[in-house]
Amino acid sequence: MVVGAGPAGSTTAFHLARSGLRVLLLEKTRFPREKVCGDGLTPRAVKELVAMGVDIDGPGWIRNRGLRVVGGGMRLELDWPELHSFPDFGMVRTRADFDEILVRHAESAGVHVIEGANVTGPILDERSGHVTGVRVRHDGRGEHDGDESYTARLVVAADGNSTRLSIAMGLHKRADRPMGVAVRTYFRSPRHDDDYLETWLELWDGDRLLPGYGWIFGVGDGTANIGLGLLNTSEAFKNIDYRDLLRRWVKNMPAEWGCTEENMTAPVRGAALPMAFNRQPHYTRGLVLVGDAGGTINPFNGEGIAYAMETGRIAAEVIVQALARGTAAQRERALLAYPRILKDAYGGYFTLGRMFVEAIGRPGVMNFATRHGLPHPTLMRFAFKLLANLTDRRGDASDRIINALSKVAPSA
C-alpha cells in the first residue's frame, strides 16, 4: 500500500506493480490537482521518467539545454553536462498535470488508485507495533464513501512534508536539518519560450541579500513559472513575507517581460522544502518513507522531484526483495537495509549540502561567492555539477573530486 500519489508515491507504486505485486495507491485529493513547484526537471528526473517508459516527447513536455545563472552583473549559460549516467537535457512540465501523468502511468501498470481517500492514521499490530494498514475517510465523490480501513503487508508513506503517517509513528522533523520555502506564480510572458532554466543568485530584500535564489522557468504555453526559494539558515527567515518579497522582486524585471499583476495567471502560492533527510529512519515497523516524507530534497538546489522518484524506485526494489523472503525475520532484515542504502546513495552529498546552506546563510558569503565565482566559467561548471548532483562514477576530474568529497563526508 502506498499513501500519496505525488511523484514519490506513483513511482513507488509503478515499480512495485511492474514486479508483480498487488498495489493500492491512496490519494487524498482528486486529479487534476496543483502543487507548488518550479516545474523544472533536471536530467536526474528525466532519467527516471525514461526508465519508467513515460512518453516525454508529446505535447506539454518542454526540453531545455541547461541553466542560465544571473548574478554579480553577469549572465552565464551552463549546458547540462554530457555524461554516461544521465541525459544531457532537462525538461519543464507543470505540476498541474505532471502528477496525474505519473499516477495514470502507474494505473496502466496495474496499480489500483483510489482518489479522495484521506488517510487519518495507521493501524498497528497490538503485539509488535508494526503498521498493518491505514484508516481512511473518503470524500464521497466516487465509489467509496465514509470511513474504511485497508490492510497491507507494508505501507509506504509518500504523503509529503506534512506526512501524517510518519508523525503518527513518532517520526518527527530533525531540527539540525535545513528547511526551505518556495513561493511561485505564473505570468503571461515572452519568457515562456527559453532553452535554459534561469536562476538569479542575488535575491535582495531592500539592502539585504538573502540566502536563496529566484527562478524563471518558461512553460512553453505562453506563461513562465516565476518564483523564489529561501533557506532557514538566515536569521530573517521567520520574519519575511515571502509572497510580498516575490511581488517586489518581479516589479524590478524589465517591462517587456510582462511580469505585471494583469498578466499573473495564478495566485502566489508557497510550500515547505524538507531537506537532507530531515525525518529518519526511512524504515521502521512496517512503514517505508519516500520523497518529501523522508526529507529527501537536495539542500544545494532545492530539487525534490528527482529524489522523490529515485527513492520511490529504490524503495520498490527493496520491498520486492523483502517480500520474497520466507520468514518475518528475514523480511525485516531486508527492509532495514533501505535506510542504509539511502545513506550510501545520498548521505555524504547531503552533508556537503548542509555545510553549503550554513555557509550561504552568513551575511556576505553569497554575495562574495556570486561576484568572484561567476567570472570563472570552469569553476562555475564544477559548481553546476556539484549543485545539481550530476556526475559519472568514473568521469572527469571534476566528477572524481565531487564523488570523493561525497564519499568522505559524514553521512547525513
CSV table of C-alpha atoms in Angstrom, one decimal:
chain,number,residue,atom,x,y,z
A,1,MET,CA,0.0,0.0,0.0
A,2,VAL,CA,1.3,3.5,-0.9
A,3,VAL,CA,-0.1,6.6,0.7
A,4,GLY,CA,0.2,9.7,-1.5
A,5,ALA,CA,0.1,9.9,-5.3
A,6,GLY,CA,2.8,12.6,-5.9
A,7,PRO,CA,6.0,11.7,-7.8
A,8,ALA,CA,7.4,9.6,-5.0
A,9,GLY,CA,4.2,7.6,-4.4
A,10,SER,CA,3.3,7.0,-8.1
A,11,THR,CA,6.9,5.9,-8.9
A,12,THR,CA,7.0,3.5,-6.0
A,13,ALA,CA,3.6,2.0,-6.9
A,14,PHE,CA,4.6,1.7,-10.6
A,15,HIS,CA,7.8,-0.2,-9.9
A,16,LEU,CA,6.0,-2.5,-7.3
A,17,ALA,CA,3.3,-3.3,-9.8
A,18,ARG,CA,5.8,-3.9,-12.6
A,19,SER,CA,7.4,-6.5,-10.3
A,20,GLY,CA,4.1,-8.4,-10.0
A,21,LEU,CA,2.8,-7.2,-6.6
A,22,ARG,CA,-0.7,-6.0,-5.9
A,23,VAL,CA,-0.6,-2.3,-5.1
A,24,LEU,CA,-3.1,0.1,-3.6
A,25,LEU,CA,-2.4,3.8,-4.1
A,26,LEU,CA,-4.4,6.2,-1.9
A,27,GLU,CA,-4.6,9.9,-2.7
A,28,LYS,CA,-6.5,12.4,-0.6
A,29,THR,CA,-7.1,14.8,-3.4
A,30,ARG,CA,-8.5,14.3,-6.9
A,31,PHE,CA,-6.8,14.8,-10.2
A,32,PRO,CA,-6.1,17.1,-11.9
A,33,ARG,CA,-4.6,19.0,-9.0
A,34,GLU,CA,-1.9,21.6,-8.5
A,35,LYS,CA,1.2,21.5,-6.4
A,36,VAL,CA,3.6,24.4,-5.6
A,37,CYS,CA,6.8,23.7,-7.6
A,38,GLY,CA,9.2,25.3,-10.0
A,39,ASP,CA,8.1,22.8,-12.6
A,40,GLY,CA,11.7,22.2,-13.7
A,41,LEU,CA,13.0,18.7,-14.2
A,42,THR,CA,16.8,18.1,-14.2
A,43,PRO,CA,18.5,15.3,-16.1
A,44,ARG,CA,18.2,13.2,-12.9
A,45,ALA,CA,14.4,13.4,-13.1
A,46,VAL,CA,14.4,12.8,-16.8
A,47,LYS,CA,16.4,9.6,-16.4
A,48,GLU,CA,13.7,8.3,-14.0
A,49,LEU,CA,10.9,9.2,-16.4
A,50,VAL,CA,12.7,7.4,-19.3
A,51,ALA,CA,13.3,4.3,-17.2
A,52,MET,CA,9.5,4.2,-16.4
A,53,GLY,CA,8.6,4.4,-20.0
A,54,VAL,CA,6.8,7.8,-19.7
A,55,ASP,CA,6.3,9.4,-23.1
A,56,ILE,CA,8.3,12.7,-22.8
A,57,ASP,CA,8.0,13.6,-26.5
A,58,GLY,CA,4.4,14.5,-26.5
A,59,PRO,CA,2.7,17.9,-26.1
A,60,GLY,CA,3.4,19.8,-23.0
A,61,TRP,CA,7.0,18.5,-22.5
A,62,ILE,CA,9.5,21.3,-22.9
A,63,ARG,CA,13.1,20.4,-23.2
A,64,ASN,CA,16.0,22.7,-22.1
A,65,ARG,CA,19.7,22.8,-22.6
A,66,GLY,CA,20.9,23.8,-19.1
A,67,LEU,CA,20.9,26.6,-16.6
A,68,ARG,CA,21.4,30.4,-17.1
A,69,VAL,CA,22.9,31.9,-14.0
A,70,VAL,CA,22.4,35.6,-13.3
A,71,GLY,CA,24.2,37.5,-10.6
A,72,GLY,CA,27.0,39.9,-9.9
A,73,GLY,CA,26.1,41.9,-13.0
A,74,MET,CA,26.8,38.8,-15.2
A,75,ARG,CA,24.8,36.2,-17.1
A,76,LEU,CA,26.4,32.7,-17.6
A,77,GLU,CA,24.8,29.9,-19.6
A,78,LEU,CA,25.8,26.4,-18.4
A,79,ASP,CA,24.7,23.4,-20.5
A,80,TRP,CA,23.8,20.2,-18.8
A,81,PRO,CA,26.9,18.1,-18.7
A,82,GLU,CA,27.4,15.2,-21.2
A,83,LEU,CA,27.5,12.1,-19.0
A,84,HIS,CA,27.1,8.4,-19.3
A,85,SER,CA,24.8,8.3,-16.3
A,86,PHE,CA,22.3,11.0,-17.2
A,87,PRO,CA,20.8,12.5,-20.3
A,88,ASP,CA,22.1,15.9,-21.5
A,89,PHE,CA,18.8,17.7,-21.3
A,90,GLY,CA,16.3,18.8,-18.7
A,91,MET,CA,12.5,19.5,-19.1
A,92,VAL,CA,9.7,21.6,-17.8
A,93,ARG,CA,6.2,20.2,-17.1
A,94,THR,CA,3.7,21.9,-14.8
A,95,ARG,CA,2.7,20.0,-11.7
A,96,ALA,CA,-0.9,20.8,-12.7
A,97,ASP,CA,-0.7,17.6,-14.9
A,98,PHE,CA,2.7,16.1,-14.2
A,99,ASP,CA,1.5,14.2,-11.1
A,100,GLU,CA,-1.6,12.9,-13.0
A,101,ILE,CA,0.6,11.7,-15.8
A,102,LEU,CA,2.6,9.6,-13.3
A,103,VAL,CA,-0.4,8.3,-11.5
A,104,ARG,CA,-2.1,7.2,-14.7
A,105,HIS,CA,1.1,5.6,-15.8
A,106,ALA,CA,1.1,3.6,-12.5
A,107,GLU,CA,-2.5,2.6,-13.1
A,108,SER,CA,-1.6,1.3,-16.6
A,109,ALA,CA,1.0,-0.9,-14.8
A,110,GLY,CA,-1.8,-2.4,-12.7
A,111,VAL,CA,-1.9,-0.1,-9.6
A,112,HIS,CA,-5.3,0.3,-8.0
A,113,VAL,CA,-5.8,4.0,-7.3
A,114,ILE,CA,-8.4,5.5,-5.0
A,115,GLU,CA,-8.7,9.3,-5.1
A,116,GLY,CA,-10.4,11.4,-2.5
A,117,ALA,CA,-9.0,9.0,0.2
A,118,ASN,CA,-7.8,11.0,3.2
A,119,VAL,CA,-5.6,8.7,5.4
A,120,THR,CA,-6.4,9.6,9.0
A,121,GLY,CA,-3.9,7.3,10.7
A,122,PRO,CA,-2.1,3.9,10.8
A,123,ILE,CA,-3.5,0.6,12.0
A,124,LEU,CA,-0.9,-1.0,14.3
A,125,ASP,CA,-0.4,-4.6,15.4
A,126,GLU,CA,-1.1,-4.7,19.2
A,127,ARG,CA,1.9,-7.0,19.9
A,128,SER,CA,4.6,-5.8,17.5
A,129,GLY,CA,3.6,-2.2,17.0
A,130,HIS,CA,4.0,-2.8,13.2
A,131,VAL,CA,1.8,-1.0,10.7
A,132,THR,CA,-0.7,-3.4,9.2
A,133,GLY,CA,-2.8,-0.9,7.3
A,134,VAL,CA,-4.4,2.6,7.5
A,135,ARG,CA,-7.7,4.2,8.3
A,136,VAL,CA,-9.3,6.3,5.5
A,137,ARG,CA,-12.0,8.9,5.3
A,138,HIS,CA,-13.4,9.1,1.7
A,139,ASP,CA,-14.7,12.3,0.3
A,140,GLY,CA,-17.8,10.6,-1.0
A,141,ARG,CA,-17.4,11.8,-4.6
A,142,GLY,CA,-16.6,8.4,-6.0
A,143,GLU,CA,-17.5,4.7,-5.5
A,144,HIS,CA,-16.2,4.9,-1.9
A,145,ASP,CA,-17.8,6.8,0.9
A,146,GLY,CA,-17.4,7.3,4.7
A,147,ASP,CA,-14.7,5.7,6.8
A,148,GLU,CA,-12.9,2.5,5.8
A,149,SER,CA,-9.8,0.5,6.8
A,150,TYR,CA,-7.3,-1.1,4.4
A,151,THR,CA,-4.7,-3.7,5.4
A,152,ALA,CA,-1.4,-4.4,3.7
A,153,ARG,CA,1.9,-6.3,4.3
A,154,LEU,CA,3.7,-3.0,4.0
A,155,VAL,CA,2.8,0.7,4.0
A,156,VAL,CA,4.8,3.3,2.1
A,157,ALA,CA,4.5,6.9,3.3
A,158,ALA,CA,4.6,9.2,0.3
A,159,ASP,CA,2.4,11.8,1.9
A,160,GLY,CA,4.7,14.7,1.6
A,161,ASN,CA,6.3,17.1,4.1
A,162,SER,CA,3.3,17.0,6.4
A,163,THR,CA,3.4,13.1,6.4
A,164,ARG,CA,0.7,12.4,8.9
A,165,LEU,CA,1.6,8.7,8.9
A,166,SER,CA,5.2,9.3,9.9
A,167,ILE,CA,4.2,11.7,12.7
A,168,ALA,CA,1.7,9.1,14.0
A,169,MET,CA,4.6,6.6,14.1
A,170,GLY,CA,6.7,9.0,16.2
A,171,LEU,CA,9.0,10.2,13.3
A,172,HIS,CA,9.4,13.9,13.7
A,173,LYS,CA,11.5,16.5,11.9
A,174,ARG,CA,15.1,16.9,12.9
A,175,ALA,CA,15.9,20.4,14.0
A,176,ASP,CA,19.5,20.0,12.7
A,177,ARG,CA,18.4,19.8,9.1
A,178,PRO,CA,17.9,22.8,6.8
A,179,MET,CA,14.4,23.7,5.7
A,180,GLY,CA,13.5,25.9,2.8
A,181,VAL,CA,10.4,27.6,1.5
A,182,ALA,CA,9.4,28.1,-2.1
A,183,VAL,CA,6.8,30.6,-3.5
A,184,ARG,CA,5.8,30.9,-7.1
A,185,THR,CA,3.2,32.1,-9.6
A,186,TYR,CA,2.7,32.2,-13.3
A,187,PHE,CA,2.8,35.2,-15.7
A,188,ARG,CA,1.9,35.5,-19.4
A,189,SER,CA,5.3,36.4,-20.7
A,190,PRO,CA,7.6,36.2,-23.8
A,191,ARG,CA,9.9,34.4,-21.4
A,192,HIS,CA,7.7,31.3,-21.8
A,193,ASP,CA,9.9,30.0,-24.6
A,194,ASP,CA,13.5,29.6,-23.4
A,195,ASP,CA,16.2,27.0,-24.0
A,196,TYR,CA,17.5,27.5,-20.5
A,197,LEU,CA,16.2,27.4,-17.0
A,198,GLU,CA,17.1,30.7,-15.4
A,199,THR,CA,18.2,31.3,-11.8
A,200,TRP,CA,19.1,34.5,-10.1
A,201,LEU,CA,21.6,34.1,-7.3
A,202,GLU,CA,21.2,37.5,-5.8
A,203,LEU,CA,17.9,37.8,-4.1
A,204,TRP,CA,17.6,41.2,-2.4
A,205,ASP,CA,15.2,42.4,0.2
A,206,GLY,CA,15.9,46.1,0.2
A,207,ASP,CA,19.6,46.3,1.0
A,208,ARG,CA,19.7,42.8,2.5
A,209,LEU,CA,21.0,39.8,0.4
A,210,LEU,CA,19.0,36.8,1.4
A,211,PRO,CA,20.1,33.1,1.3
A,212,GLY,CA,18.2,31.8,-1.6
A,213,TYR,CA,17.6,32.3,-5.3
A,214,GLY,CA,14.9,33.3,-7.8
A,215,TRP,CA,13.9,31.5,-10.9
A,216,ILE,CA,12.3,32.0,-14.3
A,217,PHE,CA,11.2,28.7,-16.0
A,218,GLY,CA,9.5,29.0,-19.3
A,219,VAL,CA,6.5,26.7,-19.5
A,220,GLY,CA,6.1,26.9,-23.3
A,221,ASP,CA,2.4,27.7,-23.3
A,222,GLY,CA,2.7,31.4,-23.2
A,223,THR,CA,3.4,31.5,-19.5
A,224,ALA,CA,6.5,31.4,-17.3
A,225,ASN,CA,6.8,29.9,-13.8
A,226,ILE,CA,8.5,32.7,-11.7
A,227,GLY,CA,9.3,32.1,-8.1
A,228,LEU,CA,11.9,32.2,-5.3
A,229,GLY,CA,13.3,29.8,-2.7
A,230,LEU,CA,14.8,30.8,0.7
A,231,LEU,CA,16.6,28.9,3.4
A,232,ASN,CA,16.0,28.9,7.2
A,233,THR,CA,19.8,29.5,7.7
A,234,SER,CA,19.1,33.2,7.6
A,235,GLU,CA,18.1,35.0,10.8
A,236,ALA,CA,15.5,36.9,8.8
A,237,PHE,CA,13.8,33.6,7.6
A,238,LYS,CA,10.9,33.7,10.0
A,239,ASN,CA,10.2,37.4,9.5
A,240,ILE,CA,10.0,37.5,5.8
A,241,ASP,CA,6.7,37.9,3.9
A,242,TYR,CA,7.7,35.6,1.0
A,243,ARG,CA,4.7,36.4,-1.2
A,244,ASP,CA,5.3,40.1,-0.8
A,245,LEU,CA,9.0,39.6,-1.5
A,246,LEU,CA,8.2,37.8,-4.8
A,247,ARG,CA,5.9,40.6,-5.8
A,248,ARG,CA,8.6,43.2,-5.1
A,249,TRP,CA,11.2,41.2,-6.9
A,250,VAL,CA,9.2,40.8,-10.2
A,251,LYS,CA,8.5,44.6,-10.2
A,252,ASN,CA,12.1,45.1,-10.9
A,253,MET,CA,12.1,43.0,-14.0
A,254,PRO,CA,12.2,44.5,-17.5
A,255,ALA,CA,8.8,45.8,-18.6
A,256,GLU,CA,8.9,43.8,-21.9
A,257,TRP,CA,8.8,40.5,-19.8
A,258,GLY,CA,5.2,41.3,-18.9
A,259,CYS,CA,5.5,40.4,-15.2
A,260,THR,CA,2.7,42.6,-14.1
A,261,GLU,CA,-0.4,41.9,-11.9
A,262,GLU,CA,-2.6,42.0,-15.0
A,263,ASN,CA,-0.5,39.2,-16.6
A,264,MET,CA,-0.5,37.0,-13.5
A,265,THR,CA,-2.4,33.8,-14.3
A,266,ALA,CA,-2.3,32.1,-10.9
A,267,PRO,CA,-2.2,33.2,-7.3
A,268,VAL,CA,1.1,33.3,-5.4
A,269,ARG,CA,1.4,30.0,-3.5
A,270,GLY,CA,4.1,28.6,-1.2
A,271,ALA,CA,5.3,25.3,0.1
A,272,ALA,CA,7.9,24.0,2.6
A,273,LEU,CA,11.0,22.2,1.3
A,274,PRO,CA,12.2,19.5,3.8
A,275,MET,CA,15.9,18.8,3.1
A,276,ALA,CA,18.8,16.5,3.8
A,277,PHE,CA,16.9,13.6,5.4
A,278,ASN,CA,15.1,15.7,7.9
A,279,ARG,CA,13.0,12.8,9.0
A,280,GLN,CA,14.5,9.4,9.9
A,281,PRO,CA,14.7,6.5,9.9
A,282,HIS,CA,13.3,5.8,6.5
A,283,TYR,CA,12.0,2.4,7.5
A,284,THR,CA,10.5,1.4,10.8
A,285,ARG,CA,7.9,-1.1,11.9
A,286,GLY,CA,6.4,-1.8,8.5
A,287,LEU,CA,6.5,1.9,7.4
A,288,VAL,CA,8.7,2.9,4.4
A,289,LEU,CA,9.4,6.7,3.8
A,290,VAL,CA,9.9,8.0,0.3
A,291,GLY,CA,10.3,11.5,-1.2
A,292,ASP,CA,9.4,14.6,0.9
A,293,ALA,CA,8.1,12.4,3.7
A,294,GLY,CA,11.7,11.4,4.4
A,295,GLY,CA,13.1,14.9,3.7
A,296,THR,CA,15.0,13.9,0.6
A,297,ILE,CA,15.2,17.3,-1.1
A,298,ASN,CA,18.6,18.3,-2.3
A,299,PRO,CA,19.9,21.2,0.0
A,300,PHE,CA,22.2,22.5,-2.7
A,301,ASN,CA,19.4,23.5,-5.1
A,302,GLY,CA,16.0,22.6,-3.6
A,303,GLU,CA,15.4,19.8,-6.2
A,304,GLY,CA,12.8,17.4,-4.9
A,305,ILE,CA,11.1,15.6,-7.9
A,306,ALA,CA,14.2,13.6,-9.0
A,307,TYR,CA,14.9,12.4,-5.4
A,308,ALA,CA,11.2,11.6,-4.9
A,309,MET,CA,11.3,9.3,-7.9
A,310,GLU,CA,14.7,7.8,-7.1
A,311,THR,CA,13.8,7.0,-3.6
A,312,GLY,CA,10.5,5.5,-4.8
A,313,ARG,CA,12.3,3.2,-7.2
A,314,ILE,CA,14.9,2.2,-4.6
A,315,ALA,CA,12.2,1.5,-2.0
A,316,ALA,CA,10.3,-0.6,-4.5
A,317,GLU,CA,13.4,-2.7,-5.2
A,318,VAL,CA,14.0,-3.3,-1.5
A,319,ILE,CA,10.3,-4.1,-0.9
A,320,VAL,CA,10.1,-6.6,-3.7
A,321,GLN,CA,13.2,-8.4,-2.4
A,322,ALA,CA,12.0,-8.3,1.2
A,323,LEU,CA,8.5,-9.7,0.5
A,324,ALA,CA,10.1,-12.7,-1.3
A,325,ARG,CA,11.8,-13.8,1.9
A,326,GLY,CA,10.4,-16.8,3.7
A,327,THR,CA,10.1,-15.6,7.2
A,328,ALA,CA,9.1,-12.3,9.0
A,329,ALA,CA,12.6,-12.0,10.5
A,330,GLN,CA,14.2,-12.3,7.0
A,331,ARG,CA,11.8,-9.7,5.6
A,332,GLU,CA,12.5,-7.3,8.4
A,333,ARG,CA,16.3,-7.7,7.9
A,334,ALA,CA,15.9,-6.9,4.2
A,335,LEU,CA,13.7,-3.9,4.9
A,336,LEU,CA,16.2,-2.5,7.4
A,337,ALA,CA,18.7,-2.2,4.6
A,338,TYR,CA,16.7,0.5,3.0
A,339,PRO,CA,17.8,3.4,5.3
A,340,ARG,CA,21.4,2.3,4.8
A,341,ILE,CA,21.0,2.2,1.0
A,342,LEU,CA,19.7,5.8,1.0
A,343,LYS,CA,22.6,7.0,3.3
A,344,ASP,CA,25.1,5.3,0.9
A,345,ALA,CA,23.5,7.0,-2.1
A,346,TYR,CA,22.9,10.5,-0.7
A,347,GLY,CA,24.2,10.8,2.9
A,348,GLY,CA,27.6,12.3,2.3
A,349,TYR,CA,26.4,14.5,-0.5
A,350,PHE,CA,23.5,15.8,1.7
A,351,THR,CA,26.1,16.6,4.4
A,352,LEU,CA,28.0,18.7,1.9
A,353,GLY,CA,24.8,20.4,1.1
A,354,ARG,CA,24.1,21.2,4.8
A,355,MET,CA,27.5,22.8,5.0
A,356,PHE,CA,26.8,24.8,1.9
A,357,VAL,CA,23.5,26.2,3.2
A,358,GLU,CA,25.0,27.0,6.5
A,359,ALA,CA,27.8,29.0,4.7
A,360,ILE,CA,25.5,31.0,2.5
A,361,GLY,CA,23.3,31.8,5.4
A,362,ARG,CA,26.1,34.1,6.7
A,363,PRO,CA,25.9,37.7,5.7
A,364,GLY,CA,28.1,38.5,2.7
A,365,VAL,CA,29.1,34.9,1.8
A,366,MET,CA,26.6,34.6,-1.1
A,367,ASN,CA,27.5,38.0,-2.4
A,368,PHE,CA,31.2,37.2,-2.4
A,369,ALA,CA,30.6,33.8,-4.0
A,370,THR,CA,28.5,35.2,-6.8
A,371,ARG,CA,30.8,38.1,-7.7
A,372,HIS,CA,34.0,36.1,-7.5
A,373,GLY,CA,32.7,32.8,-8.9
A,374,LEU,CA,30.7,33.8,-12.0
A,375,PRO,CA,33.7,35.4,-13.8
A,376,HIS,CA,35.3,31.9,-13.9
A,377,PRO,CA,33.4,29.6,-16.2
A,378,THR,CA,35.5,26.5,-15.3
A,379,LEU,CA,34.8,27.0,-11.6
A,380,MET,CA,31.1,27.6,-12.4
A,381,ARG,CA,30.8,24.4,-14.4
A,382,PHE,CA,32.3,22.5,-11.5
A,383,ALA,CA,29.8,24.2,-9.1
A,384,PHE,CA,27.0,23.4,-11.5
A,385,LYS,CA,27.8,19.7,-11.4
A,386,LEU,CA,28.1,19.8,-7.6
A,387,LEU,CA,24.9,21.7,-7.0
A,388,ALA,CA,22.9,19.6,-9.5
A,389,ASN,CA,24.5,16.3,-8.3
A,390,LEU,CA,25.3,15.3,-11.9
A,391,THR,CA,28.5,13.2,-12.2
A,392,ASP,CA,29.7,9.9,-13.6
A,393,ARG,CA,31.2,7.4,-11.3
A,394,ARG,CA,34.4,7.3,-13.3
A,395,GLY,CA,34.2,10.7,-15.1
A,396,ASP,CA,36.5,13.6,-15.5
A,397,ALA,CA,38.5,15.3,-12.8
A,398,SER,CA,35.5,17.3,-11.5
A,399,ASP,CA,33.4,14.2,-11.2
A,400,ARG,CA,36.1,12.4,-9.3
A,401,ILE,CA,36.5,15.4,-6.9
A,402,ILE,CA,32.8,15.6,-6.2
A,403,ASN,CA,32.4,11.9,-5.8
A,404,ALA,CA,35.4,11.8,-3.4
A,405,LEU,CA,34.0,14.6,-1.3
A,406,SER,CA,30.6,12.9,-1.1
A,407,LYS,CA,32.3,9.7,-0.1
A,408,VAL,CA,34.4,11.1,2.7
A,409,ALA,CA,31.8,13.4,4.2
A,410,PRO,CA,29.9,12.0,7.2
A,411,SER,CA,26.6,10.5,6.2
A,412,ALA,CA,23.5,12.7,6.8
